[in-house]
Coordinates of C-alpha atoms in Angstrom, one line a residue:
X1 CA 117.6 55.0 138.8
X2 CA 119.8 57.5 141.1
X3 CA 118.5 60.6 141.8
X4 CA 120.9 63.5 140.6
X5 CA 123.8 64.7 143.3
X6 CA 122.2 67.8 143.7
X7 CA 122.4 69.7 147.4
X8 CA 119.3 70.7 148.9
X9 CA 121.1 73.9 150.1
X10 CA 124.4 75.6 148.3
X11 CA 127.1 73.9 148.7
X12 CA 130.8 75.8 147.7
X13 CA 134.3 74.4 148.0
X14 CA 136.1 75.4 151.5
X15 CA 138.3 78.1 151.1
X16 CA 142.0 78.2 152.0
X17 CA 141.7 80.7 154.9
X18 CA 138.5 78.7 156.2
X19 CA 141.0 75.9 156.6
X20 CA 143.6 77.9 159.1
X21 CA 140.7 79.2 161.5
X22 CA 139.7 75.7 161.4
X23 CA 143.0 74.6 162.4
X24 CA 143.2 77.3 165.0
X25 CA 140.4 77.3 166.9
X26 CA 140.4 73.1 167.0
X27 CA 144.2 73.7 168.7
X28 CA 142.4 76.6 170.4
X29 CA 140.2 74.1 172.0
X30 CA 142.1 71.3 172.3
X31 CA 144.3 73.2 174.6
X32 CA 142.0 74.9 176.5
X33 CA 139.9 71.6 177.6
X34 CA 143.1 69.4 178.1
X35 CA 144.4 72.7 180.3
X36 CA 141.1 72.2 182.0
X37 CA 141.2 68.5 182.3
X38 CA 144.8 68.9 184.2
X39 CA 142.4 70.9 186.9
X40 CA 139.0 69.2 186.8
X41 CA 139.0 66.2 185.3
X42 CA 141.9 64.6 187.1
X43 CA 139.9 63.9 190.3
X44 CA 138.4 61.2 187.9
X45 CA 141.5 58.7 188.5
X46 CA 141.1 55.3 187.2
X47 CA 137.5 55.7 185.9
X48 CA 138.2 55.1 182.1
X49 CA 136.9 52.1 180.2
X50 CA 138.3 52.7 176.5
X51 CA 141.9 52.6 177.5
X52 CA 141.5 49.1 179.1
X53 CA 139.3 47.8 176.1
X54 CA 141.9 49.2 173.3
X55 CA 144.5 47.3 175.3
X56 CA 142.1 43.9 175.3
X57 CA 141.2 44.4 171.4
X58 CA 145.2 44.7 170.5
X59 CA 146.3 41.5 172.7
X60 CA 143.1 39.6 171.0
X61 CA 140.6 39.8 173.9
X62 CA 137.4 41.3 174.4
X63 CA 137.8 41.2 178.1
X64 CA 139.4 43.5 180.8
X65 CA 140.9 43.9 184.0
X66 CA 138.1 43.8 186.8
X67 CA 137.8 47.0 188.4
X68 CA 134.8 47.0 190.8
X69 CA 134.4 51.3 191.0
X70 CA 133.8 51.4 187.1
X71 CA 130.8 50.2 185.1
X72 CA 132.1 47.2 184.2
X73 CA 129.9 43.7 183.4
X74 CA 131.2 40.3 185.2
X75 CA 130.7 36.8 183.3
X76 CA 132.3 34.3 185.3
X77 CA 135.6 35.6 186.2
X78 CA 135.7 37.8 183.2
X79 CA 135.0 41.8 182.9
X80 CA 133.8 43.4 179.8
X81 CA 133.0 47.4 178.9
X82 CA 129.1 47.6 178.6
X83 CA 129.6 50.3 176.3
X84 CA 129.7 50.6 172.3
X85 CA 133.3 50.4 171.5
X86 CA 134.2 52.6 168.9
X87 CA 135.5 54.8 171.0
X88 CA 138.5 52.8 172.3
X89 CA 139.6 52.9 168.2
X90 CA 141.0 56.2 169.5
X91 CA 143.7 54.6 172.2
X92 CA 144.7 51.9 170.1
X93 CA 147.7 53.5 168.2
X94 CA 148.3 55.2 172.1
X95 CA 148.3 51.9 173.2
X96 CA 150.4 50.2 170.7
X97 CA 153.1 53.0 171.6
X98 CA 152.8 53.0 175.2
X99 CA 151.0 50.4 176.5
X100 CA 148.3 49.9 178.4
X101 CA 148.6 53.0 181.2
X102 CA 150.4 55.3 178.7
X103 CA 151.5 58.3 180.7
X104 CA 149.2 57.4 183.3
X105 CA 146.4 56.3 182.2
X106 CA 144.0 59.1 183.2
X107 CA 145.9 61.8 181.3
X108 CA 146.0 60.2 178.1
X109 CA 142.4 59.8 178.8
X110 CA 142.1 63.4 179.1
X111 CA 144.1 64.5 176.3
X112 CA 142.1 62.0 173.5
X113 CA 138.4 63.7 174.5
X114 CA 140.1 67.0 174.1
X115 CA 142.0 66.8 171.3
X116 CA 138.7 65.4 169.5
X117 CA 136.9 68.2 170.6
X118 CA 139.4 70.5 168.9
X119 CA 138.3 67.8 166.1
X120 CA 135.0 68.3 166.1
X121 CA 135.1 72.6 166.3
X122 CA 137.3 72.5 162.9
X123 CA 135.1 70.2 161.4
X124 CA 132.1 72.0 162.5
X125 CA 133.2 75.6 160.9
X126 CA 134.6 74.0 157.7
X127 CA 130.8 72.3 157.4
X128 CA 129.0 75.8 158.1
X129 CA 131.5 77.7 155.1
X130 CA 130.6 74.5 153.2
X131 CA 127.2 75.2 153.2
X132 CA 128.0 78.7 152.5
X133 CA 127.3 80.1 156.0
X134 CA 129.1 83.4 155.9
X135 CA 132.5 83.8 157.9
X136 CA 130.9 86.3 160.3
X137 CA 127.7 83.7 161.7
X138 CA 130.1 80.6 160.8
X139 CA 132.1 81.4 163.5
X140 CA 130.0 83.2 166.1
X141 CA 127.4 79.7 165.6
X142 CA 131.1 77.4 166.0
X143 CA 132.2 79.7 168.9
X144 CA 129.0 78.8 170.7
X145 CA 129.3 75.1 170.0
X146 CA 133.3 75.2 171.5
X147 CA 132.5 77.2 174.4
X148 CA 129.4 75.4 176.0
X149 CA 128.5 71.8 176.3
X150 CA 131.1 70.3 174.3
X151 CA 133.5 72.3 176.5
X152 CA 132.6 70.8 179.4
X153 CA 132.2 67.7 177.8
X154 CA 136.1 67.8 176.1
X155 CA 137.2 69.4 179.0
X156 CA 136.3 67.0 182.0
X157 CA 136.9 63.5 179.9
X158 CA 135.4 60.1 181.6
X159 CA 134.6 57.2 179.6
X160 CA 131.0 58.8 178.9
X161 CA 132.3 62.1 177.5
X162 CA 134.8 60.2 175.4
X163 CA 131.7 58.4 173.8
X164 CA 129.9 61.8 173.4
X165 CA 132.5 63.6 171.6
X166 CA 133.8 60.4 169.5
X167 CA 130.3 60.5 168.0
X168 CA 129.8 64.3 167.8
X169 CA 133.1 63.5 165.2
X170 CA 132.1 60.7 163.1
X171 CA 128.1 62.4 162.7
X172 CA 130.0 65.7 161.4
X173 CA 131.9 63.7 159.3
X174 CA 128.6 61.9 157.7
X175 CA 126.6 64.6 157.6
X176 CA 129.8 66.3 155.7
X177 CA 129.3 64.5 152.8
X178 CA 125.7 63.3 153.4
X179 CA 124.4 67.1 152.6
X180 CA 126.1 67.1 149.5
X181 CA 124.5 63.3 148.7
X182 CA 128.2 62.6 148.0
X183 CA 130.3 59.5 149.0
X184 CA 127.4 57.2 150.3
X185 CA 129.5 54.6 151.6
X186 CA 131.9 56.5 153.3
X187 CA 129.1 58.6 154.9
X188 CA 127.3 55.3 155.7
X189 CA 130.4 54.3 157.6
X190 CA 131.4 57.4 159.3
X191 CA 127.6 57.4 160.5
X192 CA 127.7 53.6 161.6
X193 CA 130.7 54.6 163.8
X194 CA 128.8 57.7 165.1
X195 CA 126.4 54.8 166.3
X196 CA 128.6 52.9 167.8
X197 CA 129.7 55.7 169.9
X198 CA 126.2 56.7 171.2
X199 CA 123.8 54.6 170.4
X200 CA 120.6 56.9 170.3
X201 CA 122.1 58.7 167.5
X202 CA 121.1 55.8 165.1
X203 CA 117.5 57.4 165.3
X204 CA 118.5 60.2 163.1
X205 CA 119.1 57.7 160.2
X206 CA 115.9 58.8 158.1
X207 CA 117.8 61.9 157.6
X208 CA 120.4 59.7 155.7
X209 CA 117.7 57.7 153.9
X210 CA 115.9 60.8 152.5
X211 CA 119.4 62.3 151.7
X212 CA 120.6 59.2 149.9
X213 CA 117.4 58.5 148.6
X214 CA 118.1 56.4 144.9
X215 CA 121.4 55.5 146.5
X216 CA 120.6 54.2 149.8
X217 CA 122.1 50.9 149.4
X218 CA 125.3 52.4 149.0
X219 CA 124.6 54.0 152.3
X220 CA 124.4 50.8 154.1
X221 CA 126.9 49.2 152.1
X222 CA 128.9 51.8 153.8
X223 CA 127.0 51.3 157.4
X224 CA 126.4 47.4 157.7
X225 CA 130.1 46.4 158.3
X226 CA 130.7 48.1 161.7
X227 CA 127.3 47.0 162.7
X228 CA 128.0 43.4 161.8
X229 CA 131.5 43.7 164.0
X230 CA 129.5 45.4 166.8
X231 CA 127.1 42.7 166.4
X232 CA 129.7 40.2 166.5
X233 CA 131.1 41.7 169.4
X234 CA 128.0 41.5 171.7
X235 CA 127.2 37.6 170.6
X236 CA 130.6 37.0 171.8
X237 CA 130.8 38.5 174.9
X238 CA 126.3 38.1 176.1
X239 CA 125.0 35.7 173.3
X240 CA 123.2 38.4 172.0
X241 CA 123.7 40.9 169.0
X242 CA 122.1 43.6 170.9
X243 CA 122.8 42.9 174.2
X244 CA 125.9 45.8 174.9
X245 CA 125.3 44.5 178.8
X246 CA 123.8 48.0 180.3
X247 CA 121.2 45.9 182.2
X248 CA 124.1 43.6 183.7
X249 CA 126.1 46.1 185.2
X250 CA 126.7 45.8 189.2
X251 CA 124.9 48.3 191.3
X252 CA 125.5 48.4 194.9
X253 CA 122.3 51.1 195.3
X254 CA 119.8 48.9 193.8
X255 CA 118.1 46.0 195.4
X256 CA 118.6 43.6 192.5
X257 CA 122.0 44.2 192.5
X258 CA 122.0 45.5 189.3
X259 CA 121.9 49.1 187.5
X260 CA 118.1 48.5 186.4
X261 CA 116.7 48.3 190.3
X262 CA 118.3 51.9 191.0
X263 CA 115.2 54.2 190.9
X264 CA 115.4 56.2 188.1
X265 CA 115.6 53.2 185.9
X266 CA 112.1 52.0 187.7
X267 CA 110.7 51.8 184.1
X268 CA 113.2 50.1 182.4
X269 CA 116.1 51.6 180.7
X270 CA 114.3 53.3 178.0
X271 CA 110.1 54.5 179.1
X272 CA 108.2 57.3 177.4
X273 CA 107.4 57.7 181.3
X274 CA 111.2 59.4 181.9
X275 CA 110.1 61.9 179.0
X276 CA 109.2 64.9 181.3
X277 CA 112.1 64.3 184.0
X278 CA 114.0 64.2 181.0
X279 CA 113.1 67.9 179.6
X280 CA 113.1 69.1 183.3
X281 CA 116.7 68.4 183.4
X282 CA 117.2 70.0 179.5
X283 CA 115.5 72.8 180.1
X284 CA 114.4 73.6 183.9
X285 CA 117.4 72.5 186.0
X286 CA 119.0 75.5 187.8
X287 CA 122.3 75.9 190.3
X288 CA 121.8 76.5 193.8
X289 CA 122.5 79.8 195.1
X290 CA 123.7 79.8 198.8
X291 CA 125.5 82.9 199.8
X292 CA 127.1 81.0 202.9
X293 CA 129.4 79.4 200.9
X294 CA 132.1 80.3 198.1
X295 CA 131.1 79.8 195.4
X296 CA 127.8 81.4 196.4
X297 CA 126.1 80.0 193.1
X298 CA 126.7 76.4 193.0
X299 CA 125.7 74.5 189.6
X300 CA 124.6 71.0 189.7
X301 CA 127.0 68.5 188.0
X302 CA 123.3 66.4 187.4
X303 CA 121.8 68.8 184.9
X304 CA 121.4 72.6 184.4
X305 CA 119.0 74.2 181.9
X306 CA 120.7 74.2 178.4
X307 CA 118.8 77.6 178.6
X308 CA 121.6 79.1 180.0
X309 CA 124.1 76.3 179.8
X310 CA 123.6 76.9 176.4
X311 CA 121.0 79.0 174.8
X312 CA 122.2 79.8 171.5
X313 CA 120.8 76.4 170.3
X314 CA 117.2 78.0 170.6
X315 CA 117.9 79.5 167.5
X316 CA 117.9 76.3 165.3
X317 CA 114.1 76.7 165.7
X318 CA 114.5 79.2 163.0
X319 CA 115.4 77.3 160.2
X320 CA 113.1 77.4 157.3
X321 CA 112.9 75.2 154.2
X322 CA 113.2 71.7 153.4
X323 CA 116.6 70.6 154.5
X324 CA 116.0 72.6 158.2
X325 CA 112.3 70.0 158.2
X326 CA 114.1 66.9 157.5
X327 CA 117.3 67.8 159.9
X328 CA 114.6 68.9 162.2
X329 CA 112.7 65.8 162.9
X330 CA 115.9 64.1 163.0
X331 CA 117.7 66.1 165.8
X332 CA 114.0 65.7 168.0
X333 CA 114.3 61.6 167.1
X334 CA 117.6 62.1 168.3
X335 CA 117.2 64.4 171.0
X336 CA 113.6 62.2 172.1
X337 CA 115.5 59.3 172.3
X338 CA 117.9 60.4 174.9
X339 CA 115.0 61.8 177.1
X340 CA 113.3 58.5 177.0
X341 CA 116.5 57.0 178.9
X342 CA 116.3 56.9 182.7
X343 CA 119.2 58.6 183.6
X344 CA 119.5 62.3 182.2
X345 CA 123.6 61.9 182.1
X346 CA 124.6 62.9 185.6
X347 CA 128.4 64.2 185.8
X348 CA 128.0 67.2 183.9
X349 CA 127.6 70.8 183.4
X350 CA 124.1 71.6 181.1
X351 CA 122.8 68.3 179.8
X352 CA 125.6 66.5 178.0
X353 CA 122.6 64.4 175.8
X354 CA 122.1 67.2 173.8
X355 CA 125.5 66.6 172.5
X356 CA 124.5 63.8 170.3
X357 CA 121.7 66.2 168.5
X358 CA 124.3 68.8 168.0
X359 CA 126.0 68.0 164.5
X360 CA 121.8 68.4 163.3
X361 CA 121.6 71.5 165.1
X362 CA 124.2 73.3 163.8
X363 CA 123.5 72.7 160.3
X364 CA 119.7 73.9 161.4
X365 CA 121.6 77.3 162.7
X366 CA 123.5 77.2 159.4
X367 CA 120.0 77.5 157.7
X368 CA 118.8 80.2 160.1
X369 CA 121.3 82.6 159.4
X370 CA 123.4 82.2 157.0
X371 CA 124.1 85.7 156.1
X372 CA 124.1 87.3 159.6
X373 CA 124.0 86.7 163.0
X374 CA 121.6 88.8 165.0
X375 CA 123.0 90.5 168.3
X376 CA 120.7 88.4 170.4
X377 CA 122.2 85.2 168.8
X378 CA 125.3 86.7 169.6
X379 CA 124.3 87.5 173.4
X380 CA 123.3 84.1 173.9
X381 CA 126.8 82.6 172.4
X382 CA 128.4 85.1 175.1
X383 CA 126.1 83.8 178.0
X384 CA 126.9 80.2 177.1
X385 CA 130.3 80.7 177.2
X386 CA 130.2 82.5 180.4
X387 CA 128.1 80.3 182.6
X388 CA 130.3 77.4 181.3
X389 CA 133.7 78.8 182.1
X390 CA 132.0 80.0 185.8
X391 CA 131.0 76.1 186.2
X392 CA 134.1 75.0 185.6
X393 CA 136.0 77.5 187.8
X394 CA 133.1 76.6 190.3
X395 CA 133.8 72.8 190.1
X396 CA 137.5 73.3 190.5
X397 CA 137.0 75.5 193.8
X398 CA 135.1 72.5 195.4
X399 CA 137.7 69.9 193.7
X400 CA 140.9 71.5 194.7
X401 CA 139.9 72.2 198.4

């Protein structure tokens, strides 16, 4: 027996007007972190992964071109992308088009992060009115979430921030119809593809469990085919289903030879020992300041404390009630996951990690004001914003001298 599709907060149908702001602000966006990518990002040249791997999945392949400055994985004389592979879905009509360096190759890499963070913004606001968040805290809780991490993120591409913001989608679009304990396969795929961007989302899966609960086989009817290709995938390429080939990539810093001897991997990939270098770089990583130089305030591109990088996600503390408990412990399984792993992201503004929470966490700021949003709330959105556009004009001093 199912248990009734009833939401476990008010659900209303998305307005007409809701629809054009989300279609604004997702071109707003999209234009303003492709502008930025044309300034920043492009320094990247040659770095992407997913262009190369759409081009191997359309000629039949699972292999790519070698390219020695990339995190690539050699068997024999072969190259493969050590990375879930959902992502390169994205450059597959691009590549169809075009071919394999469409435009050159590094814009079109560009372009595809941010026009899916434009994506994700829409989506974002049309989930908070859905959960009848009022216009006024809908938007002030969606400006923060364009203007901060997922800015930087959208707005500086790379083959790791394409995986970020391909899985910030697909979890919006689960938890859409998840909250609503509507559509259990769909949501079940949408989420399997969210964790075949970034794999440590998959520990917020209880979440859908509890959501689906009496249905949950519909769930995974939904998630068990893309898992069963990803599987697939691995076995052919390392003989193993969950063998994505991290531990095999080169490293020319480690003593192995591979990435697991560089230091901060001493522990293995994932250690409950990287757990407090993890929340130093969340939460007490700060730019330089040295006033012999321009800019005078330098911010690190290893981590900076989210709480100024982006400290309007404090707020999701707030939440009350039985859907902001269950979202809760699924955002920290999320969120615990990603400070277990030995690297903290590197090649960011903030720490980028957080970015696979974020979906949970808005809903969680959703639930703690869905009325209003209180003028400190609204300070902190500003502040976000602000740092984040000062890191990137920062960056671009240093990149364009």
């Amino acid at each position: 027996m199912t248990s009734p599709s009833i939401p476990l907060a008010p659900s209303v149908a998305v307005r007409p007007g809701d629809r054009s702001r989300a279609i604004i602000v997702a071109i707003g966006l999209s234009m303003l972190a492709a502008g930025l990518y044309l300034a920043v990002g492009t320094q990247a040249s040659g770095t992407d992964e997913f262009i190369p791997l759409a081009a191997a999945l359309l000629r039949g392949d699972l292999a790519v071109e070698a390219r020695s400055w990339v995190e690539l994985v050699p068997v024999g004389s072969v190259w493969y992308v050590p990375f879930p592979p959902v992502p390169a879905l994205f450059y597959l009509p691009v590549v169809a088009v075009m071919g394999d360096r469409p435009w050159n190759e590094e814009l079109a890499a560009g372009v595809m992060p941010a026009i899916l963070g434009g994506v994700a913004v829409g989506l974002a606001y049309l989930l908070l009115r859905k959960r009848d968040v009022a216009e006024g805290p809908a938007l002030w809780i969606t400006g923060g979430f364009a203007l901060t991490t997922l800015w930087w993120v959208a707005g500086t591409s790379g083959t790791h921030h394409m995986a970020q913001v391909s899985a910030v989608v697909f979890l919006l679009g689960a938890l859409w119809f998840a909250l609503d304990r509507h559509r259990p396969i769909l949501a079940g795929l949408l989420f399997s593809l969210a964790v075949g961007s970034r794999l440590p989302v998959g520990a917020s899966l209880p979440l859908f469990i509890y959501l689906y609960r009496g249905q949950t086989w519909r769930f995974l009817l939904g998630a068990v085919p893309v898992a069963a290709l990803i599987g697939l995938y691995n076995l052919a390429r390392f003989g193993s289903v969950t063998d994505f080939g991290y531990a095999r990539i080169p490293s020319t810093a480690a003593a192995n030879g591979l990435v697991t001897g560089e230091p901060w991997f001493s522990d293995g990939l994932e250690s409950p020992t990287y757990i407090t270098r993890g929340l130093t770089a969340a939460l007490w990583s700060w730019p330089t300041i040295d006033l012999t130089q321009t800019p005078f305030i330098r911010p690190s591109l290893q981590s900076d404390s989210l709480l100024i990088a982006a400290p309007f996600l404090a707020w999701a503390a707030v939440a009350r009630g039985r859907l902001a408990v269950a979202v809760g412990l699924s955002a920290l399984l999320v969120i615990l996951v990603d400070l277990m792993h030995g690297s903290v992201g590197f090649a960011q503004f903030g720490y980028r990690f957080i970015l696979d929470a974020t979906p949970l966490l808005l809903v969680l700021l959703g639930l703690a004001m869905p009325r209003r949003a209180p003028i400190p709330f609204r300070i902190a959105v500003l502040v976000g914003a602000i740092v984040t556009g000062y890191a990137f004009w920062a960056v671009s001093v240093d990149f364009l001298a």
